[in-house]
mmCIF file of C-alpha atoms and ligand atoms in Angstrom:
data_model
loop_
_atom_site.group_PDB
_atom_site.id
_atom_site.type_symbol
_atom_site.label_atom_id
_atom_site.label_comp_id
_atom_site.label_asym_id
_atom_site.label_seq_id
_atom_site.Cartn_x
_atom_site.Cartn_y
_atom_site.Cartn_z
ATOM 1 C CA MET Q 1 66.542 -22.975 -23.577
ATOM 2 C CA ASN Q 2 63.469 -22.588 -21.428
ATOM 3 C CA LEU Q 3 63.478 -19.917 -18.755
ATOM 4 C CA GLY Q 4 63.097 -22.213 -15.732
ATOM 5 C CA ARG Q 5 66.016 -24.329 -16.856
ATOM 6 C CA ARG Q 6 68.161 -21.331 -17.619
ATOM 7 C CA LEU Q 7 67.514 -19.839 -14.168
ATOM 8 C CA HIS Q 8 68.200 -23.216 -12.620
ATOM 9 C CA GLU Q 9 71.495 -23.358 -14.471
ATOM 10 C CA LEU Q 10 72.303 -19.893 -13.121
ATOM 11 C CA GLN Q 11 71.428 -21.047 -9.617
ATOM 12 C CA GLN Q 12 73.750 -24.081 -9.851
ATOM 13 C CA LEU Q 13 76.513 -21.791 -11.070
ATOM 14 C CA ASP Q 14 75.907 -19.326 -8.227
ATOM 15 C CA LEU Q 15 76.031 -22.115 -5.658
ATOM 16 C CA ARG Q 16 79.288 -23.347 -7.154
ATOM 17 C CA LEU Q 17 80.712 -19.822 -7.160
ATOM 18 C CA GLU Q 18 79.771 -19.342 -3.526
ATOM 19 C CA LYS Q 19 81.413 -22.612 -2.539
ATOM 20 C CA ALA Q 20 84.558 -21.860 -4.541
ATOM 21 C CA ALA Q 21 84.806 -18.417 -2.907
ATOM 22 C CA GLU Q 22 84.451 -19.996 0.551
ATOM 23 C CA ASP Q 23 87.057 -22.645 -0.288
ATOM 24 C CA LEU Q 24 89.420 -19.992 -1.564
ATOM 25 C CA ALA Q 25 89.025 -17.955 1.632
ATOM 26 C CA ARG Q 26 89.731 -21.086 3.702
ATOM 27 C CA VAL Q 27 92.814 -21.995 1.628
ATOM 28 C CA GLU Q 28 94.139 -18.447 1.850
ATOM 29 C CA HIS Q 29 93.570 -18.399 5.598
ATOM 30 C CA GLN Q 30 95.545 -21.641 5.923
ATOM 31 C CA LEU Q 31 98.315 -20.224 3.769
ATOM 32 C CA ASN Q 32 98.641 -17.226 6.068
ATOM 33 C CA HIS Q 33 98.254 -19.029 9.405
ATOM 34 C CA ASN Q 34 100.245 -22.074 10.413
ATOM 35 C CA GLU Q 35 99.208 -22.333 14.037
ATOM 36 C CA ALA Q 36 101.395 -25.344 14.862
ATOM 37 C CA LEU Q 37 104.467 -23.580 13.515
ATOM 38 C CA GLU Q 38 103.666 -20.311 15.268
ATOM 39 C CA ARG Q 39 103.118 -22.149 18.552
ATOM 40 C CA ALA Q 40 106.365 -24.143 18.257
ATOM 41 C CA LYS Q 41 108.318 -20.961 17.476
ATOM 42 C CA SER Q 42 106.865 -19.081 20.414
ATOM 43 C CA ASP Q 43 107.531 -22.069 22.723
ATOM 44 C CA LEU Q 44 111.151 -22.112 21.559
ATOM 45 C CA GLU Q 45 111.471 -18.385 22.180
ATOM 46 C CA ALA Q 46 110.070 -18.798 25.717
ATOM 47 C CA ILE Q 47 112.583 -21.556 26.531
ATOM 48 C CA GLN Q 48 115.462 -19.485 25.158
ATOM 49 C CA LYS Q 49 114.378 -16.470 27.223
ATOM 50 C CA GLU Q 50 114.182 -18.565 30.381
ATOM 51 C CA GLN Q 51 117.617 -19.993 29.639
ATOM 52 C CA ALA Q 52 119.151 -16.533 29.104
ATOM 53 C CA ALA Q 53 117.622 -15.245 32.350
ATOM 54 C CA LEU Q 54 118.955 -18.219 34.265
ATOM 55 C CA GLN Q 55 122.435 -17.797 32.771
ATOM 56 C CA ASP Q 56 122.398 -14.175 33.965
ATOM 57 C CA LYS Q 57 121.566 -15.354 37.482
ATOM 58 C CA GLN Q 58 124.298 -17.986 37.250
ATOM 59 C CA ARG Q 59 126.863 -15.311 36.360
ATOM 60 C CA VAL Q 60 125.766 -13.223 39.355
ATOM 61 C CA ALA Q 61 126.263 -16.242 41.638
ATOM 62 C CA GLU Q 62 129.693 -16.899 40.086
ATOM 63 C CA TYR Q 63 130.732 -13.293 40.801
ATOM 64 C CA ALA Q 64 129.547 -13.770 44.372
ATOM 65 C CA VAL Q 65 131.786 -16.855 44.682
ATOM 66 C CA ASP Q 66 134.750 -14.865 43.314
ATOM 67 C CA ASP Q 67 134.031 -12.012 45.740
ATOM 68 C CA LEU Q 68 133.859 -14.299 48.744
ATOM 69 C CA GLN Q 69 137.025 -16.086 47.731
ATOM 70 C CA ALA Q 70 138.792 -12.763 47.317
ATOM 71 C CA LYS Q 71 137.826 -11.910 50.898
ATOM 72 C CA LEU Q 72 138.822 -15.331 52.184
ATOM 73 C CA LYS Q 73 142.231 -15.473 50.518
ATOM 74 C CA PRO Q 74 144.129 -12.821 52.598
ATOM 75 C CA ILE Q 75 142.679 -14.230 55.819
ATOM 76 C CA GLN Q 76 143.857 -17.709 54.962
ATOM 77 C CA GLN Q 77 147.269 -16.384 53.941
ATOM 78 C CA LYS Q 78 147.621 -14.675 57.309
ATOM 79 C CA LEU Q 79 146.517 -17.829 59.122
ATOM 80 C CA PHE Q 80 148.985 -20.021 57.204
ATOM 81 C CA ALA Q 81 151.813 -17.549 57.664
ATOM 82 C CA GLY Q 82 151.387 -17.871 61.411
ATOM 83 C CA SER Q 83 151.892 -14.125 61.831
ATOM 84 C CA VAL Q 84 148.984 -13.725 64.227
ATOM 85 C CA SER Q 85 149.822 -14.928 67.686
ATOM 86 C CA ASN Q 86 147.061 -13.342 69.750
ATOM 87 C CA PRO Q 87 144.705 -16.294 70.452
ATOM 88 C CA LYS Q 88 141.629 -14.050 70.553
ATOM 89 C CA GLU Q 89 142.501 -12.462 67.209
ATOM 90 C CA LEU Q 90 143.368 -15.875 65.798
ATOM 91 C CA GLY Q 91 140.018 -17.312 66.923
ATOM 92 C CA ALA Q 92 138.124 -14.428 65.386
ATOM 93 C CA MET Q 93 139.995 -14.849 62.108
ATOM 94 C CA GLN Q 94 139.335 -18.560 62.011
ATOM 95 C CA GLN Q 95 135.655 -17.978 62.658
ATOM 96 C CA GLN Q 96 135.525 -15.390 59.858
ATOM 97 C CA ALA Q 97 137.323 -17.813 57.522
ATOM 98 C CA ASN Q 98 134.860 -20.581 58.354
ATOM 99 C CA GLN Q 99 131.889 -18.306 57.756
ATOM 100 C CA LEU Q 100 133.280 -17.231 54.408
ATOM 101 C CA LYS Q 101 133.981 -20.864 53.405
ATOM 102 C CA SER Q 102 130.441 -21.898 54.207
ATOM 103 C CA ARG Q 103 129.049 -18.988 52.162
ATOM 104 C CA VAL Q 104 131.340 -19.973 49.270
ATOM 105 C CA ARG Q 105 129.917 -23.509 49.438
ATOM 106 C CA GLU Q 106 126.368 -22.145 49.453
ATOM 107 C CA GLU Q 107 126.976 -19.963 46.402
ATOM 108 C CA GLU Q 108 128.817 -22.794 44.622
ATOM 109 C CA ASP Q 109 125.852 -25.079 45.256
ATOM 110 C CA LYS Q 110 123.568 -22.449 43.720
ATOM 111 C CA VAL Q 111 125.845 -22.223 40.666
ATOM 112 C CA LEU Q 112 125.837 -26.017 40.233
ATOM 113 C CA ASP Q 113 122.063 -26.104 40.568
ATOM 114 C CA MET Q 114 121.634 -23.432 37.952
ATOM 115 C CA MET Q 115 124.125 -25.126 35.631
ATOM 116 C CA ALA Q 116 121.995 -28.270 35.742
ATOM 117 C CA GLN Q 117 118.854 -26.264 35.044
ATOM 118 C CA VAL Q 118 120.524 -24.436 32.154
ATOM 119 C CA GLU Q 119 121.570 -27.765 30.695
ATOM 120 C CA SER Q 120 118.055 -29.152 30.858
ATOM 121 C CA LEU Q 121 116.715 -25.960 29.233
ATOM 122 C CA GLN Q 122 119.349 -26.298 26.501
ATOM 123 C CA ASN Q 123 118.100 -29.829 25.819
ATOM 124 C CA ALA Q 124 114.503 -28.634 25.765
ATOM 125 C CA ALA Q 125 115.440 -25.820 23.352
ATOM 126 C CA ALA Q 126 117.230 -28.266 21.039
ATOM 127 C CA ALA Q 127 114.196 -30.572 21.005
ATOM 128 C CA LYS Q 128 111.859 -27.655 20.315
ATOM 129 C CA ALA Q 129 114.138 -26.351 17.541
ATOM 130 C CA ALA Q 130 113.971 -29.816 15.939
ATOM 131 C CA ASP Q 131 110.162 -29.594 16.171
ATOM 132 C CA VAL Q 132 110.214 -26.231 14.423
ATOM 133 C CA ASP Q 133 112.425 -27.709 11.665
ATOM 134 C CA ASN Q 134 110.098 -30.671 11.185
ATOM 135 C CA ILE Q 135 106.993 -28.521 11.053
ATOM 136 C CA GLU Q 136 108.697 -26.187 8.581
ATOM 137 C CA ARG Q 137 109.684 -29.100 6.348
ATOM 138 C CA GLU Q 138 106.156 -30.502 6.402
ATOM 139 C CA TRP Q 139 104.783 -27.034 5.864
ATOM 140 C CA ALA Q 140 106.844 -26.572 2.700
ATOM 141 C CA GLY Q 141 105.022 -29.526 1.117
ATOM 142 C CA LYS Q 142 101.638 -28.487 2.461
ATOM 143 C CA ARG Q 143 102.167 -24.924 1.271
ATOM 144 C CA ASN Q 144 102.852 -26.103 -2.280
ATOM 145 C CA GLN Q 145 99.653 -28.110 -2.179
ATOM 146 C CA LEU Q 146 97.657 -25.156 -0.846
ATOM 147 C CA GLN Q 147 99.114 -22.852 -3.464
ATOM 148 C CA ALA Q 148 98.101 -25.309 -6.182
ATOM 149 C CA GLU Q 149 94.572 -25.443 -4.703
ATOM 150 C CA GLN Q 150 94.483 -21.673 -4.573
ATOM 151 C CA ALA Q 151 95.468 -21.374 -8.241
ATOM 152 C CA GLU Q 152 92.879 -23.960 -9.244
ATOM 153 C CA LEU Q 153 90.090 -22.250 -7.295
ATOM 154 C CA MET Q 154 90.993 -18.876 -8.744
ATOM 155 C CA ALA Q 155 90.863 -20.323 -12.257
ATOM 156 C CA THR Q 156 87.475 -21.946 -11.522
ATOM 157 C CA LEU Q 157 86.106 -18.695 -10.143
ATOM 158 C CA ASP Q 158 87.376 -16.804 -13.166
ATOM 159 C CA SER Q 159 85.818 -19.131 -15.694
ATOM 160 C CA ASP Q 160 82.537 -19.458 -13.733
ATOM 161 C CA ARG Q 161 82.266 -15.684 -13.520
ATOM 162 C CA THR Q 162 82.717 -15.442 -17.278
ATOM 163 C CA THR Q 163 80.032 -18.095 -17.804
ATOM 164 C CA ARG Q 164 77.754 -16.220 -15.405
ATOM 165 C CA GLY Q 165 78.172 -13.038 -17.439
ATOM 166 C CA GLU Q 166 77.201 -14.961 -20.560
ATOM 167 C CA ILE Q 167 74.096 -16.459 -18.917
ATOM 168 C CA LEU Q 168 73.032 -13.076 -17.548
ATOM 169 C CA GLY Q 169 73.137 -11.658 -21.064
ATOM 170 C CA GLN Q 170 70.550 -14.217 -22.122
ATOM 171 C CA ILE Q 171 68.013 -13.521 -19.373
ATOM 172 C CA ASP Q 172 65.442 -10.738 -19.245
ATOM 173 C CA PRO Q 173 66.401 -8.158 -16.540
ATOM 174 C CA ASP Q 174 62.976 -8.448 -14.872
ATOM 175 C CA HIS Q 175 63.453 -12.182 -14.518
ATOM 176 C CA LEU Q 176 66.936 -11.648 -13.150
ATOM 177 C CA ARG Q 177 65.647 -9.231 -10.542
ATOM 178 C CA LEU Q 178 63.040 -11.795 -9.487
ATOM 179 C CA TYR Q 179 65.734 -14.469 -9.314
ATOM 180 C CA GLU Q 180 68.019 -12.297 -7.159
ATOM 181 C CA ARG Q 181 65.157 -11.344 -4.848
ATOM 182 C CA LEU Q 182 64.131 -14.975 -4.352
ATOM 183 C CA ARG Q 183 67.753 -16.052 -3.966
ATOM 184 C CA GLN Q 184 68.141 -13.726 -0.994
ATOM 185 C CA LYS Q 185 64.843 -14.740 0.565
ATOM 186 C CA LYS Q 186 65.353 -18.483 0.071
ATOM 187 C CA GLN Q 187 69.027 -18.773 1.056
ATOM 188 C CA GLY Q 188 70.251 -19.326 -2.487
ATOM 189 C CA SER Q 189 67.417 -21.591 -3.577
ATOM 190 C CA ALA Q 190 65.350 -19.405 -5.915
ATOM 191 C CA VAL Q 191 64.552 -22.107 -8.446
ATOM 192 C CA ALA Q 192 62.959 -25.475 -7.707
ATOM 193 C CA LYS Q 193 62.694 -28.473 -9.977
ATOM 194 C CA ILE Q 194 59.363 -30.170 -10.535
ATOM 195 C CA GLU Q 195 59.627 -33.877 -9.901
ATOM 196 C CA GLN Q 196 56.649 -36.257 -10.045
ATOM 197 C CA GLY Q 197 54.379 -33.247 -10.339
ATOM 198 C CA ARG Q 198 55.654 -31.681 -7.105
ATOM 199 C CA CYS Q 199 57.686 -28.560 -6.381
ATOM 200 C CA GLN Q 200 60.966 -29.818 -4.906
ATOM 201 C CA GLY Q 201 61.280 -26.629 -2.867
ATOM 202 C CA CYS Q 202 58.153 -27.184 -0.769
ATOM 203 C CA LYS Q 203 56.790 -30.557 -2.011
ATOM 204 C CA ILE Q 204 53.376 -29.189 -2.948
ATOM 205 C CA THR Q 205 51.629 -30.588 -6.055
ATOM 206 C CA ILE Q 206 51.746 -28.240 -9.038
ATOM 207 C CA PRO Q 207 48.460 -27.773 -10.956
ATOM 208 C CA VAL Q 208 48.495 -29.256 -14.451
ATOM 209 C CA SER Q 209 47.973 -25.899 -16.171
ATOM 210 C CA GLU Q 210 51.114 -24.493 -14.510
ATOM 211 C CA LEU Q 211 53.024 -27.634 -15.315
ATOM 212 C CA THR Q 212 52.150 -27.136 -18.976
ATOM 213 C CA GLN Q 213 53.266 -23.494 -18.839
ATOM 214 C CA ALA Q 214 56.546 -24.433 -17.232
ATOM 215 C CA ARG Q 215 57.126 -27.116 -19.850
ATOM 216 C CA ALA Q 216 56.525 -24.504 -22.531
ATOM 217 C CA GLY Q 217 59.357 -22.442 -21.012
ATOM 218 C CA GLU Q 218 57.245 -19.712 -19.450
ATOM 219 C CA LEU Q 219 57.999 -18.163 -16.080
ATOM 220 C CA VAL Q 220 55.964 -20.025 -13.465
ATOM 221 C CA GLN Q 221 56.333 -19.541 -9.716
ATOM 222 C CA CYS Q 222 55.211 -22.096 -7.158
ATOM 223 C CA GLY Q 223 51.914 -20.981 -5.635
ATOM 224 C CA SER Q 224 53.097 -22.085 -2.211
ATOM 225 C CA CYS Q 225 56.811 -21.181 -1.863
ATOM 226 C CA SER Q 226 57.074 -18.661 -4.749
ATOM 227 C CA ARG Q 227 60.174 -20.353 -6.216
ATOM 228 C CA VAL Q 228 60.554 -20.282 -9.989
ATOM 229 C CA LEU Q 229 59.668 -23.724 -11.273
ATOM 230 C CA CYS Q 230 61.874 -25.683 -13.587
ATOM 231 C CA VAL Q 231 60.971 -28.817 -15.568
ATOM 232 C CA PRO Q 232 64.052 -31.005 -15.730
HETATM 233 ZN ZN1 LIG X 301 57.110 -24.682 -3.917
#
């Protein structure tokens, strides 16, 4: 095979290898990061934390109700028993009982409020847990697909690398060095086809003598862009 064509073949293979390596990196990134799932899980955790904190506060308020009722009970018993006859003492006791009752109502209201909030957080947590389940189910299918893509890309890379080794063995090391140098300088495009007498890298017209050399399989570089020329 003529040199220009062989180098062009190598270039196509290198471009394919680069793309396959990029695709593989993307697929592997997706396999390791499911952002939707991570977000749903962390949302669920936040709701559950809020719920637990609120339930702690609710318990504190319930203890406060118990405490107040424990203080109220003996006063009420005394009042009902009618054992206090001193009107001043009786008035003071009644006032104390009323104060305690109103504080009990306040604390009970707080408890009821918190119970309602806990319930709404429980509903939110259940909905979010269902989200997590759904995303996980979808993810199972997607993961299989990604793993299949990963296996396919790895097989492609493997076989292309073997082919590349074979092609390299057929090219003179000096020519390979030139190819690699140009590949770096020209962002992967070291070899340009000649179409309608023009270099497809820079569109300049190639002199007939060089065209003939390239056709004969010799190494010819474009006088303008330096790319190795290839006659298709
Ligand atoms: Zn050119």
